[in-house]
């Protein structure tokens, strides 16, 4: 399954800036946006609800990671919001992943909302080969560790992973086409890289097997965010 709309990472630090940014788009344009930890910790559920009320879809990227019971209860709360996607860390293990999914679905059922999809973080893109081997003592290395975590997440009933465009094809082989591969680190040829190192253009991500892309600064910092969004939309869906 491919998500046609690029997901816009709303990496702002307060509600007002976020809502001002969304005002750039025509009211009829229903977006898919990502809210991460900084914005959620600063603006909380009220902002999520306000954005949902405007008709947008929300990817709430909170990367929950704790003992299974705590994660289940946290996910129960998130499931009631009506978001479309959220995240947890695969290395919380099978029981925690199952509990996360269970809590999310129960929360959505209780509130009469659609069932959100749950993505796993495998190895953060800030984690390199040395860290995997020397700090985590995982002898099989980074690539195999990512594959292992993806399979672990799939076996626990999750819906996909966050992964770099460079990993997407391999993960498609390992987990099959329906398991989502959501890819950040997207840049147009004309964009600056910022702090991203291994970037891809939207069309490359499509060719390399990503099923959704997350784009922040190339849209949020653009002089004309709507034009930037449209250019990325076209390349991703060409
Ligand atoms: O501005 P930029 O397009 O680099 O934003 C990418 C978004 O995706 C940010 O919200 C960032 O936190 C997130 N992300 C990432 N790399 C990951 C996971 C999430 O860049 N591995």
PDB file of C-alpha atoms and ligand atoms in Angstrom:
ATOM      1  CA  UNK A   1       0.000   0.000   0.000  1.00  0.00           C
ATOM      2  CA  UNK A   2       1.341   3.423  -0.923  1.00  0.00           C
ATOM      3  CA  UNK A   3       0.269   6.569   0.940  1.00  0.00           C
ATOM      4  CA  UNK A   4      -0.093   9.124  -1.843  1.00  0.00           C
ATOM      5  CA  UNK A   5       0.217  12.210   0.319  1.00  0.00           C
ATOM      6  CA  UNK A   6       3.708  13.075   1.540  1.00  0.00           C
ATOM      7  CA  UNK A   7       3.522  13.337   5.347  1.00  0.00           C
ATOM      8  CA  UNK A   8       4.570  16.829   6.456  1.00  0.00           C
ATOM      9  CA  UNK A   9       6.701  16.821   9.631  1.00  0.00           C
ATOM     10  CA  UNK A  10       5.397  19.741  11.706  1.00  0.00           C
ATOM     11  CA  UNK A  11       8.613  20.298  13.640  1.00  0.00           C
ATOM     12  CA  UNK A  12       7.523  23.545  15.279  1.00  0.00           C
ATOM     13  CA  UNK A  13       7.784  24.193  18.986  1.00  0.00           C
ATOM     14  CA  UNK A  14       4.357  25.652  19.679  1.00  0.00           C
ATOM     15  CA  UNK A  15       0.734  25.433  18.647  1.00  0.00           C
ATOM     16  CA  UNK A  16       0.392  28.921  17.185  1.00  0.00           C
ATOM     17  CA  UNK A  17       3.283  28.544  14.740  1.00  0.00           C
ATOM     18  CA  UNK A  18       1.927  25.181  13.696  1.00  0.00           C
ATOM     19  CA  UNK A  19      -1.581  26.482  13.042  1.00  0.00           C
ATOM     20  CA  UNK A  20      -0.159  29.529  11.226  1.00  0.00           C
ATOM     21  CA  UNK A  21       1.846  27.221   8.985  1.00  0.00           C
ATOM     22  CA  UNK A  22      -1.250  25.151   8.137  1.00  0.00           C
ATOM     23  CA  UNK A  23      -3.032  28.370   7.127  1.00  0.00           C
ATOM     24  CA  UNK A  24      -0.759  28.491   4.049  1.00  0.00           C
ATOM     25  CA  UNK A  25      -2.787  25.677   2.530  1.00  0.00           C
ATOM     26  CA  UNK A  26      -6.301  26.044   1.126  1.00  0.00           C
ATOM     27  CA  UNK A  27      -8.928  24.785   3.596  1.00  0.00           C
ATOM     28  CA  UNK A  28     -10.001  22.137   1.114  1.00  0.00           C
ATOM     29  CA  UNK A  29      -6.501  20.580   1.048  1.00  0.00           C
ATOM     30  CA  UNK A  30      -6.544  17.719   3.532  1.00  0.00           C
ATOM     31  CA  UNK A  31      -2.980  17.017   4.599  1.00  0.00           C
ATOM     32  CA  UNK A  32      -1.216  14.163   6.366  1.00  0.00           C
ATOM     33  CA  UNK A  33       0.993  15.691   9.074  1.00  0.00           C
ATOM     34  CA  UNK A  34       3.450  14.350  11.609  1.00  0.00           C
ATOM     35  CA  UNK A  35       3.579  15.619  15.179  1.00  0.00           C
ATOM     36  CA  UNK A  36       6.710  14.606  17.060  1.00  0.00           C
ATOM     37  CA  UNK A  37       7.809  14.725  20.666  1.00  0.00           C
ATOM     38  CA  UNK A  38       8.763  18.394  20.882  1.00  0.00           C
ATOM     39  CA  UNK A  39       5.458  19.696  19.589  1.00  0.00           C
ATOM     40  CA  UNK A  40       3.394  17.141  21.499  1.00  0.00           C
ATOM     41  CA  UNK A  41       5.176  17.852  24.782  1.00  0.00           C
ATOM     42  CA  UNK A  42       4.647  21.556  24.233  1.00  0.00           C
ATOM     43  CA  UNK A  43       1.139  21.670  22.788  1.00  0.00           C
ATOM     44  CA  UNK A  44      -0.360  18.296  23.779  1.00  0.00           C
ATOM     45  CA  UNK A  45      -3.644  16.705  22.855  1.00  0.00           C
ATOM     46  CA  UNK A  46      -5.429  20.018  22.276  1.00  0.00           C
ATOM     47  CA  UNK A  47      -3.307  20.697  19.207  1.00  0.00           C
ATOM     48  CA  UNK A  48      -3.737  17.149  17.894  1.00  0.00           C
ATOM     49  CA  UNK A  49      -7.496  17.520  18.248  1.00  0.00           C
ATOM     50  CA  UNK A  50      -7.491  20.950  16.576  1.00  0.00           C
ATOM     51  CA  UNK A  51      -5.576  19.585  13.582  1.00  0.00           C
ATOM     52  CA  UNK A  52      -7.857  16.558  13.320  1.00  0.00           C
ATOM     53  CA  UNK A  53     -10.875  18.869  13.433  1.00  0.00           C
ATOM     54  CA  UNK A  54      -9.488  20.695  10.410  1.00  0.00           C
ATOM     55  CA  UNK A  55      -9.785  17.373   8.570  1.00  0.00           C
ATOM     56  CA  UNK A  56      -6.099  16.475   8.400  1.00  0.00           C
ATOM     57  CA  UNK A  57      -4.676  13.037   9.140  1.00  0.00           C
ATOM     58  CA  UNK A  58      -2.123  12.836  11.950  1.00  0.00           C
ATOM     59  CA  UNK A  59       0.953  10.682  12.394  1.00  0.00           C
ATOM     60  CA  UNK A  60       1.714  11.027  16.119  1.00  0.00           C
ATOM     61  CA  UNK A  61       5.378  10.072  16.363  1.00  0.00           C
ATOM     62  CA  UNK A  62       5.967   9.592  20.094  1.00  0.00           C
ATOM     63  CA  UNK A  63       8.187   6.484  19.953  1.00  0.00           C
ATOM     64  CA  UNK A  64       6.755   4.936  23.141  1.00  0.00           C
ATOM     65  CA  UNK A  65       9.126   2.510  24.860  1.00  0.00           C
ATOM     66  CA  UNK A  66       8.603   1.083  28.367  1.00  0.00           C
ATOM     67  CA  UNK A  67       7.375  -2.081  30.068  1.00  0.00           C
ATOM     68  CA  UNK A  68       4.449  -3.708  28.209  1.00  0.00           C
ATOM     69  CA  UNK A  69       1.754  -2.621  30.671  1.00  0.00           C
ATOM     70  CA  UNK A  70       2.830   1.033  30.640  1.00  0.00           C
ATOM     71  CA  UNK A  71       3.034   1.124  26.858  1.00  0.00           C
ATOM     72  CA  UNK A  72      -0.376  -0.540  26.532  1.00  0.00           C
ATOM     73  CA  UNK A  73      -1.968   2.118  28.769  1.00  0.00           C
ATOM     74  CA  UNK A  74      -0.214   4.952  26.932  1.00  0.00           C
ATOM     75  CA  UNK A  75      -1.319   3.569  23.584  1.00  0.00           C
ATOM     76  CA  UNK A  76      -4.862   3.226  24.900  1.00  0.00           C
ATOM     77  CA  UNK A  77      -4.843   6.992  25.440  1.00  0.00           C
ATOM     78  CA  UNK A  78      -3.417   7.681  21.959  1.00  0.00           C
ATOM     79  CA  UNK A  79      -5.905   5.298  20.331  1.00  0.00           C
ATOM     80  CA  UNK A  80      -8.778   7.463  21.542  1.00  0.00           C
ATOM     81  CA  UNK A  81      -7.514  10.538  19.700  1.00  0.00           C
ATOM     82  CA  UNK A  82      -8.320   9.504  16.149  1.00  0.00           C
ATOM     83  CA  UNK A  83      -4.773   9.646  14.794  1.00  0.00           C
ATOM     84  CA  UNK A  84      -3.822   7.506  11.787  1.00  0.00           C
ATOM     85  CA  UNK A  85      -0.285   6.457  12.675  1.00  0.00           C
ATOM     86  CA  UNK A  86       1.921   6.251  15.733  1.00  0.00           C
ATOM     87  CA  UNK A  87       5.272   4.698  16.716  1.00  0.00           C
ATOM     88  CA  UNK A  88       7.010   2.490  19.263  1.00  0.00           C
ATOM     89  CA  UNK A  89      10.517   1.021  19.533  1.00  0.00           C
ATOM     90  CA  UNK A  90      10.945  -2.523  18.217  1.00  0.00           C
ATOM     91  CA  UNK A  91      13.624  -3.296  20.774  1.00  0.00           C
ATOM     92  CA  UNK A  92      10.982  -3.128  23.503  1.00  0.00           C
ATOM     93  CA  UNK A  93      10.431  -6.752  22.456  1.00  0.00           C
ATOM     94  CA  UNK A  94       7.562  -8.976  21.314  1.00  0.00           C
ATOM     95  CA  UNK A  95       5.410  -8.617  24.444  1.00  0.00           C
ATOM     96  CA  UNK A  96       5.706  -4.838  24.508  1.00  0.00           C
ATOM     97  CA  UNK A  97       4.923  -4.561  20.797  1.00  0.00           C
ATOM     98  CA  UNK A  98       1.838  -6.754  21.160  1.00  0.00           C
ATOM     99  CA  UNK A  99       0.724  -4.752  24.184  1.00  0.00           C
ATOM    100  CA  UNK A 100       1.216  -1.504  22.271  1.00  0.00           C
ATOM    101  CA  UNK A 101      -0.961  -2.647  19.398  1.00  0.00           C
ATOM    102  CA  UNK A 102      -3.589  -4.062  21.752  1.00  0.00           C
ATOM    103  CA  UNK A 103      -3.799  -0.816  23.755  1.00  0.00           C
ATOM    104  CA  UNK A 104      -4.035   1.284  20.598  1.00  0.00           C
ATOM    105  CA  UNK A 105      -6.855  -0.789  19.125  1.00  0.00           C
ATOM    106  CA  UNK A 106      -8.760  -0.924  22.432  1.00  0.00           C
ATOM    107  CA  UNK A 107      -8.486   2.854  22.816  1.00  0.00           C
ATOM    108  CA  UNK A 108      -9.782   3.426  19.297  1.00  0.00           C
ATOM    109  CA  UNK A 109     -12.663   0.987  19.839  1.00  0.00           C
ATOM    110  CA  UNK A 110     -13.641   2.661  23.098  1.00  0.00           C
ATOM    111  CA  UNK A 111     -13.740   6.091  21.455  1.00  0.00           C
ATOM    112  CA  UNK A 112     -15.343   4.880  18.223  1.00  0.00           C
ATOM    113  CA  UNK A 113     -12.350   6.050  16.181  1.00  0.00           C
ATOM    114  CA  UNK A 114     -10.651   4.369  13.253  1.00  0.00           C
ATOM    115  CA  UNK A 115      -7.930   1.908  14.223  1.00  0.00           C
ATOM    116  CA  UNK A 116      -4.550   3.669  13.981  1.00  0.00           C
ATOM    117  CA  UNK A 117      -1.634   1.891  12.359  1.00  0.00           C
ATOM    118  CA  UNK A 118       1.424   1.264  14.473  1.00  0.00           C
ATOM    119  CA  UNK A 119       4.970   1.583  13.148  1.00  0.00           C
ATOM    120  CA  UNK A 120       8.156   0.288  14.754  1.00  0.00           C
ATOM    121  CA  UNK A 121      11.405   2.141  15.032  1.00  0.00           C
ATOM    122  CA  UNK A 122      14.126  -0.427  14.267  1.00  0.00           C
ATOM    123  CA  UNK A 123      17.555   1.162  14.655  1.00  0.00           C
ATOM    124  CA  UNK A 124      17.507   4.955  14.734  1.00  0.00           C
ATOM    125  CA  UNK A 125      19.240   6.502  11.736  1.00  0.00           C
ATOM    126  CA  UNK A 126      21.573   8.166  14.242  1.00  0.00           C
ATOM    127  CA  UNK A 127      22.806   4.679  15.189  1.00  0.00           C
ATOM    128  CA  UNK A 128      25.780   3.484  13.151  1.00  0.00           C
ATOM    129  CA  UNK A 129      27.525   0.172  12.622  1.00  0.00           C
ATOM    130  CA  UNK A 130      30.043   0.846  15.399  1.00  0.00           C
ATOM    131  CA  UNK A 131      27.319   1.568  17.948  1.00  0.00           C
ATOM    132  CA  UNK A 132      25.437  -1.604  17.026  1.00  0.00           C
ATOM    133  CA  UNK A 133      28.534  -3.744  17.499  1.00  0.00           C
ATOM    134  CA  UNK A 134      30.362  -1.964  20.347  1.00  0.00           C
ATOM    135  CA  UNK A 135      27.541  -0.434  22.383  1.00  0.00           C
ATOM    136  CA  UNK A 136      24.624  -2.799  21.750  1.00  0.00           C
ATOM    137  CA  UNK A 137      26.874  -5.886  21.331  1.00  0.00           C
ATOM    138  CA  UNK A 138      24.811  -7.015  18.324  1.00  0.00           C
ATOM    139  CA  UNK A 139      27.331  -9.072  16.370  1.00  0.00           C
ATOM    140  CA  UNK A 140      25.271  -9.464  13.162  1.00  0.00           C
ATOM    141  CA  UNK A 141      25.611  -5.743  12.419  1.00  0.00           C
ATOM    142  CA  UNK A 142      23.267  -2.885  11.583  1.00  0.00           C
ATOM    143  CA  UNK A 143      21.529  -4.171   8.450  1.00  0.00           C
ATOM    144  CA  UNK A 144      20.648  -7.566   9.910  1.00  0.00           C
ATOM    145  CA  UNK A 145      19.572  -5.938  13.141  1.00  0.00           C
ATOM    146  CA  UNK A 146      17.149  -3.675  11.231  1.00  0.00           C
ATOM    147  CA  UNK A 147      15.736  -6.717   9.396  1.00  0.00           C
ATOM    148  CA  UNK A 148      15.386  -8.610  12.650  1.00  0.00           C
ATOM    149  CA  UNK A 149      13.514  -5.775  14.350  1.00  0.00           C
ATOM    150  CA  UNK A 150      11.225  -5.373  11.331  1.00  0.00           C
ATOM    151  CA  UNK A 151      10.315  -9.076  11.449  1.00  0.00           C
ATOM    152  CA  UNK A 152       9.850  -8.929  15.209  1.00  0.00           C
ATOM    153  CA  UNK A 153       7.446  -6.015  14.769  1.00  0.00           C
ATOM    154  CA  UNK A 154       5.554  -7.777  11.992  1.00  0.00           C
ATOM    155  CA  UNK A 155       5.204 -10.966  14.039  1.00  0.00           C
ATOM    156  CA  UNK A 156       3.795  -8.931  16.925  1.00  0.00           C
ATOM    157  CA  UNK A 157       1.054  -7.531  14.647  1.00  0.00           C
ATOM    158  CA  UNK A 158       2.464  -4.093  13.851  1.00  0.00           C
ATOM    159  CA  UNK A 159       1.740  -2.422  10.528  1.00  0.00           C
ATOM    160  CA  UNK A 160       5.148  -1.257   9.404  1.00  0.00           C
ATOM    161  CA  UNK A 161       8.444   0.406  10.181  1.00  0.00           C
ATOM    162  CA  UNK A 162      10.128   3.756   9.874  1.00  0.00           C
ATOM    163  CA  UNK A 163      13.121   3.174   7.615  1.00  0.00           C
ATOM    164  CA  UNK A 164      15.574   4.975   5.390  1.00  0.00           C
ATOM    165  CA  UNK A 165      14.962   4.838   1.651  1.00  0.00           C
ATOM    166  CA  UNK A 166      18.143   2.799   1.386  1.00  0.00           C
ATOM    167  CA  UNK A 167      16.630   0.018   3.493  1.00  0.00           C
ATOM    168  CA  UNK A 168      13.141  -0.035   1.992  1.00  0.00           C
ATOM    169  CA  UNK A 169      13.666  -2.547  -0.833  1.00  0.00           C
ATOM    170  CA  UNK A 170      15.396  -5.039   1.414  1.00  0.00           C
ATOM    171  CA  UNK A 171      12.660  -4.710   4.038  1.00  0.00           C
ATOM    172  CA  UNK A 172      10.025  -5.215   1.350  1.00  0.00           C
ATOM    173  CA  UNK A 173      11.702  -8.533   0.533  1.00  0.00           C
ATOM    174  CA  UNK A 174      11.845  -9.507   4.192  1.00  0.00           C
ATOM    175  CA  UNK A 175       8.360  -8.454   5.319  1.00  0.00           C
ATOM    176  CA  UNK A 176       6.319  -8.411   2.080  1.00  0.00           C
ATOM    177  CA  UNK A 177       4.730  -5.494   0.217  1.00  0.00           C
ATOM    178  CA  UNK A 178       1.891  -4.678   2.636  1.00  0.00           C
ATOM    179  CA  UNK A 179       4.067  -3.958   5.670  1.00  0.00           C
ATOM    180  CA  UNK A 180       4.532  -0.168   5.587  1.00  0.00           C
ATOM    181  CA  UNK A 181       7.945   1.375   4.998  1.00  0.00           C
ATOM    182  CA  UNK A 182       7.732   5.021   6.043  1.00  0.00           C
ATOM    183  CA  UNK A 183      10.759   7.038   5.007  1.00  0.00           C
ATOM    184  CA  UNK A 184      12.073  10.368   6.356  1.00  0.00           C
ATOM    185  CA  UNK A 185      15.223  12.104   5.084  1.00  0.00           C
ATOM    186  CA  UNK A 186      13.651  13.301   1.827  1.00  0.00           C
ATOM    187  CA  UNK A 187      15.184  16.202  -0.072  1.00  0.00           C
ATOM    188  CA  UNK A 188      14.709  17.844  -3.445  1.00  0.00           C
ATOM    189  CA  UNK A 189      17.882  18.206  -5.530  1.00  0.00           C
ATOM    190  CA  UNK A 190      17.876  21.933  -4.711  1.00  0.00           C
ATOM    191  CA  UNK A 191      17.434  21.572  -0.913  1.00  0.00           C
ATOM    192  CA  UNK A 192      20.145  21.834   1.700  1.00  0.00           C
ATOM    193  CA  UNK A 193      20.685  18.632   3.656  1.00  0.00           C
ATOM    194  CA  UNK A 194      20.394  20.122   7.155  1.00  0.00           C
ATOM    195  CA  UNK A 195      21.482  17.450   9.613  1.00  0.00           C
ATOM    196  CA  UNK A 196      20.355  14.558   7.387  1.00  0.00           C
ATOM    197  CA  UNK A 197      23.147  12.459   5.906  1.00  0.00           C
ATOM    198  CA  UNK A 198      21.600   9.716   3.805  1.00  0.00           C
ATOM    199  CA  UNK A 199      18.873  11.506   1.877  1.00  0.00           C
ATOM    200  CA  UNK A 200      16.766  10.627  -1.157  1.00  0.00           C
ATOM    201  CA  UNK A 201      14.572  12.569  -3.544  1.00  0.00           C
ATOM    202  CA  UNK A 202      10.839  11.654  -3.502  1.00  0.00           C
ATOM    203  CA  UNK A 203      11.042   9.848  -6.862  1.00  0.00           C
ATOM    204  CA  UNK A 204      14.065   7.837  -5.699  1.00  0.00           C
ATOM    205  CA  UNK A 205      12.194   6.824  -2.540  1.00  0.00           C
ATOM    206  CA  UNK A 206       9.271   5.652  -4.679  1.00  0.00           C
ATOM    207  CA  UNK A 207      11.589   3.614  -6.907  1.00  0.00           C
ATOM    208  CA  UNK A 208      13.398   2.173  -3.908  1.00  0.00           C
ATOM    209  CA  UNK A 209      10.286   0.695  -2.332  1.00  0.00           C
ATOM    210  CA  UNK A 210       9.172   3.190   0.334  1.00  0.00           C
ATOM    211  CA  UNK A 211       5.431   3.172   0.945  1.00  0.00           C
ATOM    212  CA  UNK A 212       5.236   6.659   2.458  1.00  0.00           C
ATOM    213  CA  UNK A 213       7.561   9.642   2.832  1.00  0.00           C
ATOM    214  CA  UNK A 214       7.952  12.113   5.689  1.00  0.00           C
ATOM    215  CA  UNK A 215       9.129  15.582   4.687  1.00  0.00           C
ATOM    216  CA  UNK A 216       9.871  18.395   7.119  1.00  0.00           C
ATOM    217  CA  UNK A 217      12.138  21.333   6.349  1.00  0.00           C
ATOM    218  CA  UNK A 218      11.920  21.152   2.526  1.00  0.00           C
ATOM    219  CA  UNK A 219       8.255  22.146   3.033  1.00  0.00           C
ATOM    220  CA  UNK A 220       8.111  23.921   6.405  1.00  0.00           C
ATOM    221  CA  UNK A 221      11.116  26.180   5.684  1.00  0.00           C
ATOM    222  CA  UNK A 222      10.275  26.793   2.017  1.00  0.00           C
ATOM    223  CA  UNK A 223       9.508  30.346   0.871  1.00  0.00           C
ATOM    224  CA  UNK A 224       6.343  28.914  -0.648  1.00  0.00           C
ATOM    225  CA  UNK A 225       5.359  25.773   1.299  1.00  0.00           C
ATOM    226  CA  UNK A 226       2.374  24.969  -0.921  1.00  0.00           C
ATOM    227  CA  UNK A 227       4.464  24.947  -4.096  1.00  0.00           C
ATOM    228  CA  UNK A 228       7.154  22.872  -2.374  1.00  0.00           C
ATOM    229  CA  UNK A 229       4.503  20.410  -1.170  1.00  0.00           C
ATOM    230  CA  UNK A 230       3.021  20.111  -4.647  1.00  0.00           C
ATOM    231  CA  UNK A 231       6.431  19.556  -6.251  1.00  0.00           C
ATOM    232  CA  UNK A 232       7.173  16.782  -3.759  1.00  0.00           C
ATOM    233  CA  UNK A 233       3.695  15.288  -4.242  1.00  0.00           C
ATOM    234  CA  UNK A 234       4.216  15.163  -8.025  1.00  0.00           C
ATOM    235  CA  UNK A 235       7.663  13.576  -7.837  1.00  0.00           C
ATOM    236  CA  UNK A 236       6.521  11.001  -5.285  1.00  0.00           C
ATOM    237  CA  UNK A 237       3.501   9.992  -7.406  1.00  0.00           C
ATOM    238  CA  UNK A 238       4.966  10.283 -10.912  1.00  0.00           C
TER     239      UNK A 238
HETATM  240  O1  LIG B   1      13.179  18.282   8.185  1.00  0.00           O
HETATM  241  P1  LIG B   1      13.314  16.833   7.797  1.00  0.00           P
HETATM  242  O2  LIG B   1      12.677  16.531   6.448  1.00  0.00           O
HETATM  243  O3  LIG B   1      14.735  16.335   7.905  1.00  0.00           O
HETATM  244  O4  LIG B   1      12.418  16.082   8.883  1.00  0.00           O
HETATM  245  C1  LIG B   1      12.334  14.697   8.937  1.00  0.00           C
HETATM  246  C2  LIG B   1      11.427  14.283  10.051  1.00  0.00           C
HETATM  247  O5  LIG B   1      11.488  12.869  10.200  1.00  0.00           O
HETATM  248  C3  LIG B   1      11.782  14.860  11.412  1.00  0.00           C
HETATM  249  O6  LIG B   1      10.561  15.024  12.146  1.00  0.00           O
HETATM  250  C4  LIG B   1      12.643  13.793  12.039  1.00  0.00           C
HETATM  251  O7  LIG B   1      12.590  13.787  13.440  1.00  0.00           O
HETATM  252  C5  LIG B   1      11.985  12.536  11.488  1.00  0.00           C
HETATM  253  N1  LIG B   1      12.836  11.355  11.432  1.00  0.00           N
HETATM  254  C6  LIG B   1      14.046  11.317  10.757  1.00  0.00           C
HETATM  255  N2  LIG B   1      14.792  10.173  10.744  1.00  0.00           N
HETATM  256  C7  LIG B   1      14.361   9.089  11.383  1.00  0.00           C
HETATM  257  C8  LIG B   1      13.137   9.100  12.058  1.00  0.00           C
HETATM  258  C9  LIG B   1      12.395  10.267  12.058  1.00  0.00           C
HETATM  259  O8  LIG B   1      14.445  12.294  10.146  1.00  0.00           O
HETATM  260  N3  LIG B   1      15.078   7.991  11.330  1.00  0.00           N
END
